[in-house]
């Protein structure tokens, strides 16, 4: 069920997140270890977004192909460094299209967003929540998928001035109510902070002295990885990580 990761810290080559670690995102595409709720591989596309040093907004590369079929990316990722990265690989939910625009990260201005999971009862389960969205948002959705509408809901709250943590936690708790059984691991960053949730899927964090990694599965065997329990909200910068129960937000 999709995998994602976020990194904040000193600039590192994208390759050191996507390809080099023993259990890198590229390895998780064909040999994930903790797929909860179905799916065996993540071959329905991938995406990476990152801030080039000094840039205001992130750059994004997405594809509908399995990450291992892109033979140029490992080379480019070896010469592209960033201190803020969000990357994802996709296992499409049955019935949802395998197209480039359905692959995370979704973006808007300085934001990058990813969803790992599924909305139960899609699409009728979200009808009540989507009614509050401007029709322009619905007409310009990246793709007809649950993740794209989740992004529209989070983005709407961000645009109305909510903090990243409040926007993400608000959308997730609303959905837990109207679509019980959904799997809602969200990941949002603006390059300075990351917000993540766990509802129904695995997530680990690796806090470091000057960097933070958040990943669906640990990238290596370092003892610094901490598994995040279910129903948690993670907020992080490069130097601080806080994990609190979702429902206390
Ligand atoms: N349901 C989403 C999609 O199809 C996310 C997929 C996943 O987490 N496996 O894109």
mmCIF file of C-alpha atoms and ligand atoms in Angstrom:
data_model
loop_
_atom_site.group_PDB
_atom_site.id
_atom_site.type_symbol
_atom_site.label_atom_id
_atom_site.label_comp_id
_atom_site.label_asym_id
_atom_site.label_seq_id
_atom_site.Cartn_x
_atom_site.Cartn_y
_atom_site.Cartn_z
ATOM 1 C CA UNK A 1 0.000 0.000 0.000
ATOM 2 C CA UNK A 2 2.378 2.661 -1.116
ATOM 3 C CA UNK A 3 5.428 3.741 0.852
ATOM 4 C CA UNK A 4 6.704 7.246 1.507
ATOM 5 C CA UNK A 5 9.557 9.072 3.174
ATOM 6 C CA UNK A 6 10.459 12.575 4.250
ATOM 7 C CA UNK A 7 13.866 14.054 5.082
ATOM 8 C CA UNK A 8 14.906 17.357 6.679
ATOM 9 C CA UNK A 9 18.527 18.168 7.485
ATOM 10 C CA UNK A 10 21.816 19.068 5.852
ATOM 11 C CA UNK A 11 21.766 18.608 2.066
ATOM 12 C CA UNK A 12 22.272 14.986 0.998
ATOM 13 C CA UNK A 13 22.210 13.400 -2.466
ATOM 14 C CA UNK A 14 18.683 12.142 -3.260
ATOM 15 C CA UNK A 15 20.372 8.861 -4.084
ATOM 16 C CA UNK A 16 21.227 8.361 -0.392
ATOM 17 C CA UNK A 17 17.492 8.174 0.354
ATOM 18 C CA UNK A 18 16.036 6.636 -2.812
ATOM 19 C CA UNK A 19 18.615 4.075 -3.878
ATOM 20 C CA UNK A 20 21.663 3.575 -1.642
ATOM 21 C CA UNK A 21 20.367 2.289 1.728
ATOM 22 C CA UNK A 22 19.924 -1.487 2.037
ATOM 23 C CA UNK A 23 16.149 -1.000 2.360
ATOM 24 C CA UNK A 24 15.881 2.128 0.221
ATOM 25 C CA UNK A 25 12.616 3.381 -1.244
ATOM 26 C CA UNK A 26 13.581 1.686 -4.536
ATOM 27 C CA UNK A 27 14.056 -1.635 -2.707
ATOM 28 C CA UNK A 28 10.717 -1.172 -0.938
ATOM 29 C CA UNK A 29 9.122 -0.927 -4.400
ATOM 30 C CA UNK A 30 9.738 -4.627 -5.104
ATOM 31 C CA UNK A 31 10.464 -6.016 -1.621
ATOM 32 C CA UNK A 32 8.458 -4.090 0.996
ATOM 33 C CA UNK A 33 8.430 -5.696 4.443
ATOM 34 C CA UNK A 34 5.363 -4.289 6.144
ATOM 35 C CA UNK A 35 2.475 -3.910 3.691
ATOM 36 C CA UNK A 36 -0.674 -3.840 5.813
ATOM 37 C CA UNK A 37 -4.080 -4.197 4.184
ATOM 38 C CA UNK A 38 -3.150 -5.742 0.829
ATOM 39 C CA UNK A 39 -0.748 -5.137 -2.014
ATOM 40 C CA UNK A 40 2.541 -6.949 -2.471
ATOM 41 C CA UNK A 41 4.732 -4.540 -4.439
ATOM 42 C CA UNK A 42 4.726 -0.810 -5.209
ATOM 43 C CA UNK A 43 5.008 -0.789 -8.989
ATOM 44 C CA UNK A 44 2.315 1.720 -10.014
ATOM 45 C CA UNK A 45 4.467 4.821 -10.109
ATOM 46 C CA UNK A 46 6.708 6.951 -7.957
ATOM 47 C CA UNK A 47 7.530 10.538 -7.262
ATOM 48 C CA UNK A 48 10.081 12.715 -5.525
ATOM 49 C CA UNK A 49 9.930 16.357 -4.542
ATOM 50 C CA UNK A 50 12.846 18.351 -3.146
ATOM 51 C CA UNK A 51 14.058 21.874 -2.544
ATOM 52 C CA UNK A 52 17.163 22.831 -4.496
ATOM 53 C CA UNK A 53 19.412 24.844 -2.156
ATOM 54 C CA UNK A 54 17.984 28.358 -1.745
ATOM 55 C CA UNK A 55 14.785 27.649 -3.717
ATOM 56 C CA UNK A 56 11.418 28.982 -2.504
ATOM 57 C CA UNK A 57 9.371 26.121 -3.946
ATOM 58 C CA UNK A 58 10.105 22.447 -4.461
ATOM 59 C CA UNK A 59 10.916 20.672 -7.714
ATOM 60 C CA UNK A 60 8.980 17.483 -8.441
ATOM 61 C CA UNK A 61 9.533 14.449 -10.648
ATOM 62 C CA UNK A 62 6.726 11.851 -11.033
ATOM 63 C CA UNK A 63 6.088 8.794 -13.161
ATOM 64 C CA UNK A 64 3.452 6.089 -13.617
ATOM 65 C CA UNK A 65 6.198 3.488 -14.077
ATOM 66 C CA UNK A 66 7.909 1.378 -11.402
ATOM 67 C CA UNK A 67 10.861 3.268 -9.926
ATOM 68 C CA UNK A 68 13.276 0.507 -10.985
ATOM 69 C CA UNK A 69 12.501 1.113 -14.673
ATOM 70 C CA UNK A 70 13.894 4.673 -14.574
ATOM 71 C CA UNK A 71 17.530 4.082 -15.422
ATOM 72 C CA UNK A 72 18.441 7.785 -15.486
ATOM 73 C CA UNK A 73 17.086 8.631 -12.055
ATOM 74 C CA UNK A 74 19.838 6.949 -9.976
ATOM 75 C CA UNK A 75 22.436 8.958 -11.896
ATOM 76 C CA UNK A 76 20.560 12.260 -11.538
ATOM 77 C CA UNK A 77 19.810 11.478 -7.884
ATOM 78 C CA UNK A 78 23.545 11.008 -7.322
ATOM 79 C CA UNK A 79 24.303 14.577 -8.408
ATOM 80 C CA UNK A 80 21.200 16.267 -6.924
ATOM 81 C CA UNK A 81 21.406 17.245 -3.268
ATOM 82 C CA UNK A 82 18.748 18.679 -1.018
ATOM 83 C CA UNK A 83 18.068 19.315 2.636
ATOM 84 C CA UNK A 84 14.307 18.745 2.282
ATOM 85 C CA UNK A 85 12.859 15.773 0.404
ATOM 86 C CA UNK A 86 9.533 13.935 0.158
ATOM 87 C CA UNK A 87 9.412 10.800 -2.001
ATOM 88 C CA UNK A 88 6.846 8.058 -2.558
ATOM 89 C CA UNK A 89 6.215 4.843 -4.452
ATOM 90 C CA UNK A 90 2.679 3.742 -5.357
ATOM 91 C CA UNK A 91 0.636 0.579 -5.259
ATOM 92 C CA UNK A 92 -2.631 1.721 -6.847
ATOM 93 C CA UNK A 93 -5.801 0.853 -4.959
ATOM 94 C CA UNK A 94 -8.002 -1.442 -7.064
ATOM 95 C CA UNK A 95 -10.162 0.670 -9.387
ATOM 96 C CA UNK A 96 -7.928 3.722 -9.293
ATOM 97 C CA UNK A 97 -6.007 4.707 -12.440
ATOM 98 C CA UNK A 98 -2.313 4.074 -12.933
ATOM 99 C CA UNK A 99 -1.301 7.485 -14.254
ATOM 100 C CA UNK A 100 1.546 9.865 -13.507
ATOM 101 C CA UNK A 101 -0.759 12.422 -11.924
ATOM 102 C CA UNK A 102 -1.960 9.899 -9.310
ATOM 103 C CA UNK A 103 1.580 9.458 -7.960
ATOM 104 C CA UNK A 104 2.652 11.432 -4.891
ATOM 105 C CA UNK A 105 3.940 13.914 -4.035
ATOM 106 C CA UNK A 106 1.058 16.265 -4.758
ATOM 107 C CA UNK A 107 2.135 19.868 -4.562
ATOM 108 C CA UNK A 108 0.872 23.425 -4.194
ATOM 109 C CA UNK A 109 3.275 26.339 -3.782
ATOM 110 C CA UNK A 110 5.714 25.344 -1.089
ATOM 111 C CA UNK A 111 3.836 22.193 0.002
ATOM 112 C CA UNK A 112 4.492 18.547 -0.830
ATOM 113 C CA UNK A 113 1.961 15.871 0.207
ATOM 114 C CA UNK A 114 1.676 12.091 0.134
ATOM 115 C CA UNK A 115 -0.945 9.550 1.252
ATOM 116 C CA UNK A 116 -0.276 5.929 2.023
ATOM 117 C CA UNK A 117 -3.567 4.020 2.357
ATOM 118 C CA UNK A 118 -7.160 3.987 1.183
ATOM 119 C CA UNK A 119 -10.466 5.673 1.978
ATOM 120 C CA UNK A 120 -13.039 2.964 2.775
ATOM 121 C CA UNK A 121 -16.312 3.431 0.924
ATOM 122 C CA UNK A 122 -14.666 5.614 -1.706
ATOM 123 C CA UNK A 123 -16.005 7.752 -3.290
ATOM 124 C CA UNK A 124 -19.368 8.110 -1.532
ATOM 125 C CA UNK A 125 -17.734 8.196 1.923
ATOM 126 C CA UNK A 126 -16.094 11.539 1.178
ATOM 127 C CA UNK A 127 -19.115 13.195 -0.443
ATOM 128 C CA UNK A 128 -20.068 15.134 2.677
ATOM 129 C CA UNK A 129 -16.521 16.462 3.205
ATOM 130 C CA UNK A 130 -15.913 17.242 -0.471
ATOM 131 C CA UNK A 131 -19.068 19.357 -0.567
ATOM 132 C CA UNK A 132 -17.126 22.133 1.176
ATOM 133 C CA UNK A 133 -14.496 22.263 -1.580
ATOM 134 C CA UNK A 134 -14.664 24.973 -4.241
ATOM 135 C CA UNK A 135 -15.798 23.486 -7.570
ATOM 136 C CA UNK A 136 -12.513 24.671 -9.126
ATOM 137 C CA UNK A 137 -10.643 22.379 -6.740
ATOM 138 C CA UNK A 138 -12.743 19.413 -7.821
ATOM 139 C CA UNK A 139 -12.334 20.214 -11.513
ATOM 140 C CA UNK A 140 -8.571 20.528 -11.203
ATOM 141 C CA UNK A 141 -7.886 17.457 -9.074
ATOM 142 C CA UNK A 142 -4.643 15.809 -10.166
ATOM 143 C CA UNK A 143 -6.372 12.426 -10.578
ATOM 144 C CA UNK A 144 -9.696 10.723 -9.703
ATOM 145 C CA UNK A 145 -8.210 9.057 -6.616
ATOM 146 C CA UNK A 146 -8.759 9.112 -2.878
ATOM 147 C CA UNK A 147 -5.257 10.530 -2.323
ATOM 148 C CA UNK A 148 -5.896 13.465 -4.683
ATOM 149 C CA UNK A 149 -9.101 14.435 -2.886
ATOM 150 C CA UNK A 150 -7.366 14.045 0.472
ATOM 151 C CA UNK A 151 -4.794 16.538 -0.780
ATOM 152 C CA UNK A 152 -7.559 18.932 -1.876
ATOM 153 C CA UNK A 153 -9.082 18.712 1.622
ATOM 154 C CA UNK A 154 -5.750 19.329 3.387
ATOM 155 C CA UNK A 155 -4.828 22.104 0.926
ATOM 156 C CA UNK A 156 -8.175 23.820 1.537
ATOM 157 C CA UNK A 157 -7.430 23.978 5.254
ATOM 158 C CA UNK A 158 -3.875 25.240 4.648
ATOM 159 C CA UNK A 159 -5.211 27.953 2.336
ATOM 160 C CA UNK A 160 -7.652 29.036 5.010
ATOM 161 C CA UNK A 161 -4.725 29.601 7.380
ATOM 162 C CA UNK A 162 -4.663 26.426 9.473
ATOM 163 C CA UNK A 163 -1.290 25.147 10.634
ATOM 164 C CA UNK A 164 0.065 22.067 8.855
ATOM 165 C CA UNK A 165 -0.501 19.895 11.937
ATOM 166 C CA UNK A 166 -4.073 21.118 12.419
ATOM 167 C CA UNK A 167 -4.929 20.721 8.724
ATOM 168 C CA UNK A 168 -3.625 17.156 8.513
ATOM 169 C CA UNK A 169 -5.041 16.045 11.869
ATOM 170 C CA UNK A 170 -8.412 17.661 11.095
ATOM 171 C CA UNK A 171 -8.831 15.883 7.769
ATOM 172 C CA UNK A 172 -7.745 12.537 9.217
ATOM 173 C CA UNK A 173 -10.036 12.694 12.244
ATOM 174 C CA UNK A 174 -12.998 13.751 10.047
ATOM 175 C CA UNK A 175 -12.354 10.780 7.767
ATOM 176 C CA UNK A 176 -11.957 8.317 10.618
ATOM 177 C CA UNK A 177 -15.521 9.365 11.550
ATOM 178 C CA UNK A 178 -17.160 9.242 8.104
ATOM 179 C CA UNK A 179 -15.120 6.413 6.572
ATOM 180 C CA UNK A 180 -14.206 3.996 9.373
ATOM 181 C CA UNK A 181 -11.642 1.363 8.429
ATOM 182 C CA UNK A 182 -9.760 3.800 6.185
ATOM 183 C CA UNK A 183 -5.969 3.699 6.153
ATOM 184 C CA UNK A 184 -4.666 7.226 6.442
ATOM 185 C CA UNK A 185 -0.907 7.631 6.677
ATOM 186 C CA UNK A 186 -0.415 11.188 5.458
ATOM 187 C CA UNK A 187 2.867 13.060 5.038
ATOM 188 C CA UNK A 188 3.113 16.812 4.458
ATOM 189 C CA UNK A 189 6.101 19.148 4.339
ATOM 190 C CA UNK A 190 6.938 22.714 3.411
ATOM 191 C CA UNK A 191 10.686 22.025 3.524
ATOM 192 C CA UNK A 192 11.033 23.290 7.096
ATOM 193 C CA UNK A 193 8.610 21.078 8.998
ATOM 194 C CA UNK A 194 7.050 17.667 8.391
ATOM 195 C CA UNK A 195 3.677 16.408 9.605
ATOM 196 C CA UNK A 196 2.764 12.730 9.388
ATOM 197 C CA UNK A 197 -0.052 10.507 10.630
ATOM 198 C CA UNK A 198 -0.432 6.795 11.313
ATOM 199 C CA UNK A 199 -3.835 5.233 10.772
ATOM 200 C CA UNK A 200 -3.591 1.630 9.634
ATOM 201 C CA UNK A 201 -0.075 1.626 8.176
ATOM 202 C CA UNK A 202 3.521 1.348 9.308
ATOM 203 C CA UNK A 203 5.738 4.383 9.929
ATOM 204 C CA UNK A 204 9.143 4.880 11.540
ATOM 205 C CA UNK A 205 11.143 7.953 12.453
ATOM 206 C CA UNK A 206 14.903 8.341 12.757
ATOM 207 C CA UNK A 207 15.726 11.470 14.717
ATOM 208 C CA UNK A 208 19.354 12.562 14.345
ATOM 209 C CA UNK A 209 21.459 15.381 15.760
ATOM 210 C CA UNK A 210 20.788 17.656 12.794
ATOM 211 C CA UNK A 211 18.435 15.643 10.593
ATOM 212 C CA UNK A 212 15.103 13.818 10.760
ATOM 213 C CA UNK A 213 13.931 10.968 8.570
ATOM 214 C CA UNK A 214 10.356 9.715 8.473
ATOM 215 C CA UNK A 215 9.723 6.563 6.455
ATOM 216 C CA UNK A 216 7.026 3.920 6.009
ATOM 217 C CA UNK A 217 9.781 1.346 6.617
ATOM 218 C CA UNK A 218 13.261 1.842 8.150
ATOM 219 C CA UNK A 219 15.852 2.305 5.402
ATOM 220 C CA UNK A 220 18.543 0.389 7.291
ATOM 221 C CA UNK A 221 19.217 -1.539 10.492
ATOM 222 C CA UNK A 222 20.227 1.509 12.571
ATOM 223 C CA UNK A 223 18.986 1.251 16.162
ATOM 224 C CA UNK A 224 17.963 4.918 15.930
ATOM 225 C CA UNK A 225 14.754 4.052 14.048
ATOM 226 C CA UNK A 226 11.636 4.241 16.215
ATOM 227 C CA UNK A 227 8.382 2.609 15.120
ATOM 228 C CA UNK A 228 5.450 5.026 15.417
ATOM 229 C CA UNK A 229 2.380 3.419 17.025
ATOM 230 C CA UNK A 230 -0.992 3.577 15.248
ATOM 231 C CA UNK A 231 -3.214 6.675 15.504
ATOM 232 C CA UNK A 232 -0.397 9.136 16.058
ATOM 233 C CA UNK A 233 0.426 12.606 14.754
ATOM 234 C CA UNK A 234 4.123 13.206 14.118
ATOM 235 C CA UNK A 235 5.427 16.756 13.809
ATOM 236 C CA UNK A 236 9.099 17.254 13.042
ATOM 237 C CA UNK A 237 11.797 19.693 12.026
ATOM 238 C CA UNK A 238 15.398 18.795 11.241
ATOM 239 C CA UNK A 239 16.210 18.847 14.954
ATOM 240 C CA UNK A 240 12.966 18.008 16.796
ATOM 241 C CA UNK A 241 10.363 15.258 16.652
ATOM 242 C CA UNK A 242 7.096 15.143 18.574
ATOM 243 C CA UNK A 243 4.697 12.195 18.503
ATOM 244 C CA UNK A 244 1.253 12.611 20.082
ATOM 245 C CA UNK A 245 -2.053 10.707 19.922
ATOM 246 C CA UNK A 246 -4.091 11.860 16.918
ATOM 247 C CA UNK A 247 -7.291 12.307 18.813
ATOM 248 C CA UNK A 248 -5.739 14.742 21.282
ATOM 249 C CA UNK A 249 -5.287 17.365 18.537
HETATM 250 N N1 LIG B 1 -5.290 4.826 -2.560
HETATM 251 C C1 LIG B 1 -4.165 5.563 -3.049
HETATM 252 C C2 LIG B 1 -3.944 5.368 -4.531
HETATM 253 O O1 LIG B 1 -4.484 4.501 -5.135
HETATM 254 C C3 LIG B 1 -2.919 5.237 -2.271
HETATM 255 C C4 LIG B 1 -2.409 3.884 -2.606
HETATM 256 C C5 LIG B 1 -1.702 3.178 -1.522
HETATM 257 O O2 LIG B 1 -1.395 3.646 -0.432
HETATM 258 N N2 LIG B 1 -1.480 1.951 -1.831
HETATM 259 O O3 LIG B 1 -3.180 6.096 -5.085
#
